[in-house]
Short mmCIF file of C-alpha atoms and ligand atoms in Angstrom, two decimals:
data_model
loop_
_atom_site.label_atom_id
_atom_site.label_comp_id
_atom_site.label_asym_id
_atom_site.label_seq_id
_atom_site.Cartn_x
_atom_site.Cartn_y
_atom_site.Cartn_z
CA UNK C 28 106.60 145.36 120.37
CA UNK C 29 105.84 142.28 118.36
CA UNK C 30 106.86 139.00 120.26
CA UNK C 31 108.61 136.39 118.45
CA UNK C 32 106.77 134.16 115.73
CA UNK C 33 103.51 136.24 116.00
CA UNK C 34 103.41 135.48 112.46
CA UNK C 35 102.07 131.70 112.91
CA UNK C 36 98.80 131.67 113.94
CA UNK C 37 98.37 133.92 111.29
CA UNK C 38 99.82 131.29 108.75
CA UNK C 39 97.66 128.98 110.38
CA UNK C 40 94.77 130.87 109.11
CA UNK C 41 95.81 131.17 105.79
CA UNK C 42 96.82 127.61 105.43
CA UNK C 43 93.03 126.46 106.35
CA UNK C 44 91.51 129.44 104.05
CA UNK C 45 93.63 127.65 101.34
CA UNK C 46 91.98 124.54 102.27
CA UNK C 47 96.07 123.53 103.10
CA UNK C 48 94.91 122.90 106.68
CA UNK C 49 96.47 118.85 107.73
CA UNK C 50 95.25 117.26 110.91
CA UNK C 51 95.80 113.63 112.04
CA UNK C 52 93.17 111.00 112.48
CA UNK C 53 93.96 108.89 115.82
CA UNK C 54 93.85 104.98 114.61
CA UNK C 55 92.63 102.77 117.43
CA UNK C 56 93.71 99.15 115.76
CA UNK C 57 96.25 97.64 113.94
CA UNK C 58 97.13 98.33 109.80
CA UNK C 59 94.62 96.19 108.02
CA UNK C 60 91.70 96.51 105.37
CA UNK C 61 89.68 97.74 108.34
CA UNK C 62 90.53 100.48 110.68
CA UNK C 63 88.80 101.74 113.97
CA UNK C 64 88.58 105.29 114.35
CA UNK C 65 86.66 107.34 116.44
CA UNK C 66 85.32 104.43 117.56
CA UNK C 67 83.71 102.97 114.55
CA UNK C 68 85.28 100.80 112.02
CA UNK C 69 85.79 101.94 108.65
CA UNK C 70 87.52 100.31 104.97
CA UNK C 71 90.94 101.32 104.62
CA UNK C 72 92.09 102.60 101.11
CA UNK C 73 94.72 104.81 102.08
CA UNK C 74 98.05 102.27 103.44
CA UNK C 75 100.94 101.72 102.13
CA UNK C 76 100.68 98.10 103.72
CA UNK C 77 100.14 96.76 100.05
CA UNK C 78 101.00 93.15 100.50
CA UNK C 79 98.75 93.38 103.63
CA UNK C 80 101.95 92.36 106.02
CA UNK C 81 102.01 95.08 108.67
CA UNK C 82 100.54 92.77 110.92
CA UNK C 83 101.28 89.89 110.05
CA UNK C 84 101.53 86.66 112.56
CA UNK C 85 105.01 85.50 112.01
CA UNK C 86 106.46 89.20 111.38
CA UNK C 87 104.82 89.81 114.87
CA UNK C 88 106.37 86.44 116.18
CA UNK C 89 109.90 87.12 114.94
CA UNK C 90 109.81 90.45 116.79
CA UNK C 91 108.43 89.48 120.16
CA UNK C 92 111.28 86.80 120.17
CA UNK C 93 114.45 89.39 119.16
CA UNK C 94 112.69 91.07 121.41
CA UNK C 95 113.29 88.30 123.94
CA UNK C 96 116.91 87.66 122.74
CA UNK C 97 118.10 91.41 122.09
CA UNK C 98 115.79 93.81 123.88
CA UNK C 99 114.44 97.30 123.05
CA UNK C 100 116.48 99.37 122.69
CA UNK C 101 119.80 99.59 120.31
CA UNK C 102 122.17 101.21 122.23
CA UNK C 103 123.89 103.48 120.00
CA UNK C 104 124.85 104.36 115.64
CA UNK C 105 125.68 101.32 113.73
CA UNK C 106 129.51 102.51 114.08
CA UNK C 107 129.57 102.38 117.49
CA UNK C 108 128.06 99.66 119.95
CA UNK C 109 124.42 99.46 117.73
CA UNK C 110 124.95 97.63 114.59
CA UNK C 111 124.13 93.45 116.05
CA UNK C 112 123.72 89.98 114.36
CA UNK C 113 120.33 90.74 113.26
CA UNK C 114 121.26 94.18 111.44
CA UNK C 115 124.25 92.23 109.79
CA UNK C 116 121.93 89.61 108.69
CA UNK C 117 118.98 91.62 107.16
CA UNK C 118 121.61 93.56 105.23
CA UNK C 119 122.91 90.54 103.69
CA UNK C 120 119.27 89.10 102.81
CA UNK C 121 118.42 92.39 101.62
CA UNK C 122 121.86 92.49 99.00
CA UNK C 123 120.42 89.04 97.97
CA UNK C 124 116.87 90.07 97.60
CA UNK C 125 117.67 92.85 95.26
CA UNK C 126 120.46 91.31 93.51
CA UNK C 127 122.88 93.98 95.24
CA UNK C 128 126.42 93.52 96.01
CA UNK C 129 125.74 94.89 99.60
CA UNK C 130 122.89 96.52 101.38
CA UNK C 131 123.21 99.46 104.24
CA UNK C 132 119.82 100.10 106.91
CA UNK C 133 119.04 103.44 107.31
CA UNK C 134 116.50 104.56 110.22
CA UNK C 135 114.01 105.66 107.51
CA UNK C 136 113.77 106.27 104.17
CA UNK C 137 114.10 110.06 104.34
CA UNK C 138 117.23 109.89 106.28
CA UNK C 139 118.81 107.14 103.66
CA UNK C 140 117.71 109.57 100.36
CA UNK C 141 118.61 113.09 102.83
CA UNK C 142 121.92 111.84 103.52
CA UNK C 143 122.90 109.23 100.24
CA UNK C 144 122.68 112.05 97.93
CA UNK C 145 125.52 114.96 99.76
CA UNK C 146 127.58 111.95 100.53
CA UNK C 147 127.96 111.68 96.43
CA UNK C 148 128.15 114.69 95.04
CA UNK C 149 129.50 117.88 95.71
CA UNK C 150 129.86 121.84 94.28
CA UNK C 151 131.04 121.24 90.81
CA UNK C 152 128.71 118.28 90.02
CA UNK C 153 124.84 117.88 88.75
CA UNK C 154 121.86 116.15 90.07
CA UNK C 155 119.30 115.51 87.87
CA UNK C 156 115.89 114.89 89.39
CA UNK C 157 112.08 113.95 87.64
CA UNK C 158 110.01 117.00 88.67
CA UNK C 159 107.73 115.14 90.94
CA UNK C 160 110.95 112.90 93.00
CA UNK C 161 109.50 112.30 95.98
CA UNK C 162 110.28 114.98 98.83
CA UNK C 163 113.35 113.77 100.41
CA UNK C 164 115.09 112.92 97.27
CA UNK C 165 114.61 116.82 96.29
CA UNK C 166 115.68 117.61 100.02
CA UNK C 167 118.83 115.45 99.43
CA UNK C 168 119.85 117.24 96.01
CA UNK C 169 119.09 120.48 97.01
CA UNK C 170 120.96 120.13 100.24
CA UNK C 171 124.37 118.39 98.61
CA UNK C 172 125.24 121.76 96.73
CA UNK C 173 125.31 120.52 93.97
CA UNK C 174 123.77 121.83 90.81
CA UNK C 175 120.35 120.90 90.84
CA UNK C 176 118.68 120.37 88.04
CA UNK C 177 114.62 119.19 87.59
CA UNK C 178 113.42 117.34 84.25
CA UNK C 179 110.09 117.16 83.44
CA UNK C 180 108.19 114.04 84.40
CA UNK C 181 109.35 110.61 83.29
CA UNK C 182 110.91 112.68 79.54
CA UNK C 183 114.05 110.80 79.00
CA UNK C 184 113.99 113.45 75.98
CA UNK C 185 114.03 116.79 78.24
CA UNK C 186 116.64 114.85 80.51
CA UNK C 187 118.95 114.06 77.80
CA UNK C 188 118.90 117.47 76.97
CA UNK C 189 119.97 118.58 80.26
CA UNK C 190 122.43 115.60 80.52
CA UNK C 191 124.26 116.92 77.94
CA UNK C 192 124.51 120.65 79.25
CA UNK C 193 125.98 119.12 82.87
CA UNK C 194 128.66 119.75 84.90
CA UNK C 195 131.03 117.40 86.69
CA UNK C 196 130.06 114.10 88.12
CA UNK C 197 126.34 113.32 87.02
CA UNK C 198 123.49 111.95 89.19
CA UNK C 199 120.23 110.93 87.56
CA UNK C 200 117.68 110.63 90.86
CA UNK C 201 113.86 108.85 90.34
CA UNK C 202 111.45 107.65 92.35
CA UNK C 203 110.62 104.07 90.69
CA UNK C 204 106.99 104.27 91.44
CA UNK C 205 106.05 107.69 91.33
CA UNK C 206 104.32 108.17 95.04
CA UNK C 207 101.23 110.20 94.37
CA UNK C 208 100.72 109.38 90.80
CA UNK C 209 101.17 105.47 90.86
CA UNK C 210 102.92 105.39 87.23
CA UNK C 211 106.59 103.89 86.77
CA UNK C 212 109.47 105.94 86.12
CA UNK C 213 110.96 105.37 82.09
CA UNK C 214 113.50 102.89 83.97
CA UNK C 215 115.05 101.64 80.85
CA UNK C 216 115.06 104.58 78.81
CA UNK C 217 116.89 106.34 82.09
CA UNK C 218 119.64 103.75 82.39
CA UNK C 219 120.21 104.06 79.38
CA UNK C 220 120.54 107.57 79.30
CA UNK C 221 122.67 107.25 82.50
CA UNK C 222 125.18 104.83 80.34
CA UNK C 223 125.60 107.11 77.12
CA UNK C 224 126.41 110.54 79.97
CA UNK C 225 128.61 108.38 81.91
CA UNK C 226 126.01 109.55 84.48
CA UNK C 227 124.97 107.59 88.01
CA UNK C 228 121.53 106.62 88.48
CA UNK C 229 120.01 106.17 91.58
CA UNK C 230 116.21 104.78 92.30
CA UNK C 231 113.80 105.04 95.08
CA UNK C 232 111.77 101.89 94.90
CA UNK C 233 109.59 102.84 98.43
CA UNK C 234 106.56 101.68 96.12
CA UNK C 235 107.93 98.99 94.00
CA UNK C 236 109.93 97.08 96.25
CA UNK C 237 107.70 93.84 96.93
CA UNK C 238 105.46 94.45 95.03
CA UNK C 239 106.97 94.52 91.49
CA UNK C 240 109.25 91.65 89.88
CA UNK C 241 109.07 87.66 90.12
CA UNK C 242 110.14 87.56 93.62
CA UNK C 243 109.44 91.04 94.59
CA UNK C 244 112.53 92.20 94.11
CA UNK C 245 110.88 95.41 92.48
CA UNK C 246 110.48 98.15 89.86
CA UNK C 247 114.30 96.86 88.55
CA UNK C 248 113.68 93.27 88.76
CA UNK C 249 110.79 93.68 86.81
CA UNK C 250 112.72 95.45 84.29
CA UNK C 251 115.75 93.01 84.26
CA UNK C 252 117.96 95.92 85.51
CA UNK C 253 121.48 95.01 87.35
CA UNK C 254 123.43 97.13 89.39
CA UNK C 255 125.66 97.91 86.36
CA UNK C 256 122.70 99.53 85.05
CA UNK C 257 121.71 101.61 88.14
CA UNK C 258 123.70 101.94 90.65
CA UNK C 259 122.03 102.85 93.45
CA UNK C 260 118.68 101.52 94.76
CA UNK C 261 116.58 102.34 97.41
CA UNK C 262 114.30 100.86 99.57
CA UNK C 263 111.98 101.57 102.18
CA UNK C 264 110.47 98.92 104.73
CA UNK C 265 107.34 100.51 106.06
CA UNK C 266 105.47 100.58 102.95
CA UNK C 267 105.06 96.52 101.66
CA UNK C 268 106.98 95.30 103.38
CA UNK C 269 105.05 96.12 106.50
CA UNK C 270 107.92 97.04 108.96
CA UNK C 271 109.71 100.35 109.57
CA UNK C 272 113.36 101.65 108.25
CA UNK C 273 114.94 101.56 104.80
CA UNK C 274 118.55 100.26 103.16
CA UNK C 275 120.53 101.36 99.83
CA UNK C 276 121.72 99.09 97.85
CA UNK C 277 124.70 98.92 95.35
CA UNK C 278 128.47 97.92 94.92
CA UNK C 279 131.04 97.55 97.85
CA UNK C 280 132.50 100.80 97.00
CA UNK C 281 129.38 102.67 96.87
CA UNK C 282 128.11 101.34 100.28
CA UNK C 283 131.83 101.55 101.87
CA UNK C 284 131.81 104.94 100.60
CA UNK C 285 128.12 105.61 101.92
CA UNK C 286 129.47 103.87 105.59
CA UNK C 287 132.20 106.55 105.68
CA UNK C 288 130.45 109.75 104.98
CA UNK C 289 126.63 109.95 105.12
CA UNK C 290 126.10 111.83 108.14
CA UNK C 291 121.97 110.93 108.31
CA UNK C 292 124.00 107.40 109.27
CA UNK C 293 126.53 108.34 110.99
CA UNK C 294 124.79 110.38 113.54
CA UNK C 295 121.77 108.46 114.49
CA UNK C 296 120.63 104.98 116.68
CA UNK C 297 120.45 102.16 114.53
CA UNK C 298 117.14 100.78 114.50
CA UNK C 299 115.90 98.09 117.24
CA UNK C 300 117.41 94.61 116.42
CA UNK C 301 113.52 93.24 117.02
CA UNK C 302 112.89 95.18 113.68
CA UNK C 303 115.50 93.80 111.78
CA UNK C 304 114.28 90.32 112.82
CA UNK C 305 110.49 90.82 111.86
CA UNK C 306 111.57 92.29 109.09
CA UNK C 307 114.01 89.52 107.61
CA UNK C 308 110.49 87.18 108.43
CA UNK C 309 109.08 89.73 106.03
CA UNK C 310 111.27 89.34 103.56
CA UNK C 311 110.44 85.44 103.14
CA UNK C 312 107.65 86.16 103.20
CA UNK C 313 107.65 88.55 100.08
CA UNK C 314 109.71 86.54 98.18
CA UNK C 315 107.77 83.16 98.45
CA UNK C 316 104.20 84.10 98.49
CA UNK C 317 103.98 85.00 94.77
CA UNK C 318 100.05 85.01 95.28
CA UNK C 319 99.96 88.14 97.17
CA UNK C 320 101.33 89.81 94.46
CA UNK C 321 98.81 87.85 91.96
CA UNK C 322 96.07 89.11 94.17
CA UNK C 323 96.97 92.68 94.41
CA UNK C 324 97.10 93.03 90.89
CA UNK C 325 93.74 91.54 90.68
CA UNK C 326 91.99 93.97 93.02
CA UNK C 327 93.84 96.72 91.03
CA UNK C 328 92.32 95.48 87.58
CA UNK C 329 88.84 95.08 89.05
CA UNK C 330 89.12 98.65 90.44
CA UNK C 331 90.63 99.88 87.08
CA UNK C 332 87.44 98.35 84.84
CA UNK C 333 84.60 99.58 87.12
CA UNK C 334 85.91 102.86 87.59
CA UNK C 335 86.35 103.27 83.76
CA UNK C 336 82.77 101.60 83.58
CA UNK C 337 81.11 104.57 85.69
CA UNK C 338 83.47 107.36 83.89
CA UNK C 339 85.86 108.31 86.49
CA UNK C 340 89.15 110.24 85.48
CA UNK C 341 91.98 107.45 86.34
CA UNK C 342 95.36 108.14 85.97
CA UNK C 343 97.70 106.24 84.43
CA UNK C 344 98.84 104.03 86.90
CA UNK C 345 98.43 100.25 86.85
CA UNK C 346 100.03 100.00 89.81
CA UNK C 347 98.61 100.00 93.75
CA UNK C 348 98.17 103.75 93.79
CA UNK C 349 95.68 104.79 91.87
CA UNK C 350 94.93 108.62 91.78
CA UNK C 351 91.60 110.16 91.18
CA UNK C 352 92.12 113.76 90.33
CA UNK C 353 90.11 116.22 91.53
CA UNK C 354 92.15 119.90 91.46
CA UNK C 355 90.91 122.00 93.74
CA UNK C 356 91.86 121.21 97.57
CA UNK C 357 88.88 122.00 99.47
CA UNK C 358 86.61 120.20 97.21
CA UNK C 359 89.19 116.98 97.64
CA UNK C 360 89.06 117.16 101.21
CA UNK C 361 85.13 117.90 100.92
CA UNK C 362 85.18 114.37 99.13
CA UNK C 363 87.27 112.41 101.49
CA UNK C 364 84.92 114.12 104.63
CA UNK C 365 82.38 112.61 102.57
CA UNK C 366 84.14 109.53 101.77
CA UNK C 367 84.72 108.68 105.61
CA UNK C 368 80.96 109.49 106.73
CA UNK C 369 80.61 106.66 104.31
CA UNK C 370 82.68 104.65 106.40
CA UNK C 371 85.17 104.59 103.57
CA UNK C 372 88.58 105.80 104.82
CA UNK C 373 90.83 107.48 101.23
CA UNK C 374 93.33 110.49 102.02
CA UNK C 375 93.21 113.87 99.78
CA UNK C 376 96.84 114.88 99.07
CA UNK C 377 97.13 118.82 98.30
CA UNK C 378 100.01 120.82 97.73
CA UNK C 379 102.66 121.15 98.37
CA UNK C 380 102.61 117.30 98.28
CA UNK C 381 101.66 117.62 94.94
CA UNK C 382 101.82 120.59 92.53
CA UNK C 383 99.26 123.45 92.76
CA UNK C 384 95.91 123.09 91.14
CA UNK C 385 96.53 119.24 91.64
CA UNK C 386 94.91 117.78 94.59
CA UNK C 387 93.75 114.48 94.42
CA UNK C 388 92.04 111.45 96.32
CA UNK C 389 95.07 108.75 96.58
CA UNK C 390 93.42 105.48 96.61
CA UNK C 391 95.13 102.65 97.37
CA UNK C 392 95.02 99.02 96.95
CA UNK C 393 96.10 95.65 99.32
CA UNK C 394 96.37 92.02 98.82
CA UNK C 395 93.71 91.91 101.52
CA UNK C 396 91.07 94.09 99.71
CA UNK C 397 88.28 91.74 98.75
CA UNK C 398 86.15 91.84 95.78
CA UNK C 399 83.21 93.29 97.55
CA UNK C 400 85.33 96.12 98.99
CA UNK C 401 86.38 97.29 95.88
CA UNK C 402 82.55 96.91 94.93
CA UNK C 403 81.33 99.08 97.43
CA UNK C 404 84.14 102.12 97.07
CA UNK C 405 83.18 101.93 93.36
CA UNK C 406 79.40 102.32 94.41
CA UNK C 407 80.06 104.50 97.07
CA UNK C 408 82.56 107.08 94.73
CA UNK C 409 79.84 106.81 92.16
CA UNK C 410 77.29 108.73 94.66
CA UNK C 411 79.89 111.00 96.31
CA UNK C 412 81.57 112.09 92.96
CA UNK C 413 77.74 113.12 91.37
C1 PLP B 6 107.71 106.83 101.97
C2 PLP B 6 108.76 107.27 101.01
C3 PLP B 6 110.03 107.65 101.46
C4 PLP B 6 110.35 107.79 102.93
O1 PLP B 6 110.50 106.57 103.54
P1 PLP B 6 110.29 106.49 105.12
O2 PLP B 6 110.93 105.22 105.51
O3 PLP B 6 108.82 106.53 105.34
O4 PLP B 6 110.97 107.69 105.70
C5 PLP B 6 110.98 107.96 100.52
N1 PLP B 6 110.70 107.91 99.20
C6 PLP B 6 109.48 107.57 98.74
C7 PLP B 6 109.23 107.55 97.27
C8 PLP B 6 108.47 107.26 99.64
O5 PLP B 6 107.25 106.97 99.19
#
C-alpha cells in the first residue's frame, strides 16, 4: 500500500525538470549594496531595501532603545494586551504620512491584503483585480467569496467593461507598482473608473511607498490622489522602508470596520513595539531626505541609457525594478548562476511568480548603488547575455 504523500518527492522532480526548482541562499551580513555569501562578498541587485535603510544607524538606534524601554516580545493581538504607545504612535504618523484619516499595522503585508479584502466583501459582491495583482491580493479575493473577476493588465478599457457587467458592492484591487514588472498601475484612469461604478478602490503601494511622491508618500501622492479617490491604501514596511510589517490606510469607518472583522488581525501577535519604534525613525527619515529619492532615480536612469546603449530588452518600468526578460526558466536561472560567479548577486523569478513562458532576471536598484556598480552589471550583463 502507498503511504501518505508518496506523491512529493515525485513533484519535487518534476518541479526541478521544469527548471521550477527554488532554494535559498544563506546571507551572512546585513541588507546593503554588498552581501556576503558563501563566504565571499558579492553586489546586491536583488533588495527591496530601495532607499538603502534596512540598516540604517538611527533605525538600528531607535530599536535597541524600545528595546530597552518595551522588550521583545509583544505579549499578545492588538485587541488584547499587545497593541502599546509605540504601535499607537506609528499608526498615527503613518495616517499623516499618507494623508489617511487613520492607519491600522498588520504583521505583514500578506496578512493585511489576505484578511482586508473578506472583511469587505462578501457572496453577492465583485472584486475586480489587474491580472498580475500581486499574490496575496489574488489570495484575498479569491478567498472572500466573492465574485472574482481578473482584467487584463493596467486596461482601464477591459475593466470598465467588466465594471459595468458587476454584481453588488464593487472592489477595484491593484498593486501600485506592479512587483515583477516595475511599471505603475493606470492610477488615475482607475479612480476614475472606481467613481463613475460607484466602485471601491483599493491599492497596494509595497513598491511605491517611499519611494514615489514629494515626501514619499507614494504611487498616490505622486498622482495627487486623496482618500476620496481611493479608498483604501496599502503599505508594506520591509521593502523601503527598511523594517518589517505593513498598515492600511483609509477613513475611520473603513479602519473601524477593518478593527472589527479582519480575522488575519484579529488572530495574531502584534508586532514587537522595538519595530514600531525603528520604524517611526524610518519614517523621518523618508520623508526628509528628499535626496535619496533624487539619487535612486539617478542610478535608475543611468541603468536605463546603458542598457538601451548595449541593446538589452527593458521593460517599461522607470521605476526601481527593472525587468530583463528572458522566457524560458532554466536559461534565467542559467543567467543568474552566471550572474553570481560574477560576483553579481540578481534573482530569476519563474512561474508561477510570473506567468508561464515569462521568466525574467528582476534587477533592482538602491539609493546606495554607485555609479560604478551600475557600470560593472552593465559590463558584466553585456558578456553573460552574448
Ligand atoms: C512584498 C509585497 C507584499 C507582502 O508584504 P510582506 O510585508 O512582505 O508580507 C504584498 N504586496 C506586494 C505588492 C508586495 O510586493
Amino acid at each position: 500500500m502507498l503511504s501518505a504523500f508518496s506523491e512529493l518527492a515525485g513533484n519535487l522532480e518534476s518541479i526541478a525538470q521544469q527548471g521550477l526548482y527554488r532554494s535559498r541562499r544563506i546571507i551572512e551580513s546585513p541588507q546593503g549594496i554588498h552581501l556576503n555569501l558563501d563566504g565571499r562578498q558579492v553586489l546586491n541587485f536583488c533588495s527591496n531595501d530601495y532607499l538603502g535603510l534596512a540598516n540604517h544607524p538611527n533605525i538600528i538606534n531607535a530599536f535597541k532603545s524600545a528595546v530597552d524601554r518595551y522588550g521583545v516580545g509583544s505579549g499578545s493581538a492588538h485587541l488584547v494586551c499587545g497593541h502599546t504607545t509605540a504601535h499607537h504612535a506609528l499608526e498615527e504618523e503613518l495616517a499623516d504620512f499618507t494623508g489617511r484619516d487613520r492607519a491600522l499595522l498588520f504583521s505583514t503585508g500578506y496578512m493585511a491584503n489576505i484578511g482586508t479584502i473578506p472583511a469587505l466583501l462578501g457572496r453577492t459582491d465583485t472584486v475586480l483585480e489587474d491580472r498580475l495583482n500581486h499574490a496575496s491580493l489574488l489570495d484575498g479575493g479569491l478567498s472572500s467569496g466573492a465574485k472574482f473577476i481578473r482584467y487584463a493588465h493596467a486596461d482601464a478599457a477591459d475593466l470598465d467593461a467588466k465594471l459595468t457587467k458587476a454584481q453588488g458592492n464593487k472592489l477595484i484591487v491593484t498593486d501600485g507598482v506592479f512587483s515583477m514588472d516595475g511599471d505603475f498601475a493606470p492610477i488615475n484612469a482607475l479612480a476614475v473608473l472606481a467613481k463613475n461604478h460607484g466602485a471601491w478602490l483599493m491599492v497596494d503601494d509595497a513598491h511605491g511607498l517611499g519611494v514615489l511622491g514629494k515626501h514619499g508618500g507614494g504611487l498616490l501622492q505622486y498622482n495627487g490622489l486623496k482618500q476620496d479617490d481611493v479608498q483604501i491604501l496599502m503599505g508594506t514596511l520591509g521593502k523601503a522602508l527598511g523594517t518589517f510589517g505593513a498598515f492600511v490606510a483609509g477613513s475611520e469607518t473603513l479602519i473601524e470596520s477593518l478593527i472589527q472583522k479582519v480575522r488575519t488581525y484579529t488572530y495574531t501577535t502584534a508586532l514587537p513595539p522595538a519595530l514600531a519604534e525603528a520604524t517611526r525613525a524610518s519614517l523621518k527619515l523618508v520623508s526628509t531626505e528628499h535626496w535619496r529619492r533624487d539619487r535612486l532615480e539617478q542610478v535608475i536612469r543611468r541603468f536605463r541609457v546603458g542598457a538601451q546603449q548595449l541593446g538589452l530588452q527593458l521593460m517599461s518600468s522607470t521605476s526601481a525594478i527593472q525587468p530583463l526578460m528572458i522566457g524560458d526558466s532554466h536559461k534565467a536561472v542559467a543567467i543568474s548562476n552566471a550572474l553570481l560567479d560574477n560576483g553579481i548577486l540578481v534573482s530569476a523569478i519563474r512561474p508561477p511568480t510570473v506567468p508561464r513562458n515569462s521568466a525574467r532576471l528582476r534587477i533592482t536598484f538602491s539609493t546606495m548603488h554607485e555609479d560604478a556598480h551600475v557600470e560593472h552589471l552593465l559590463s558584466v550583463l553585456a558578456d553573460t547575455l552574448k
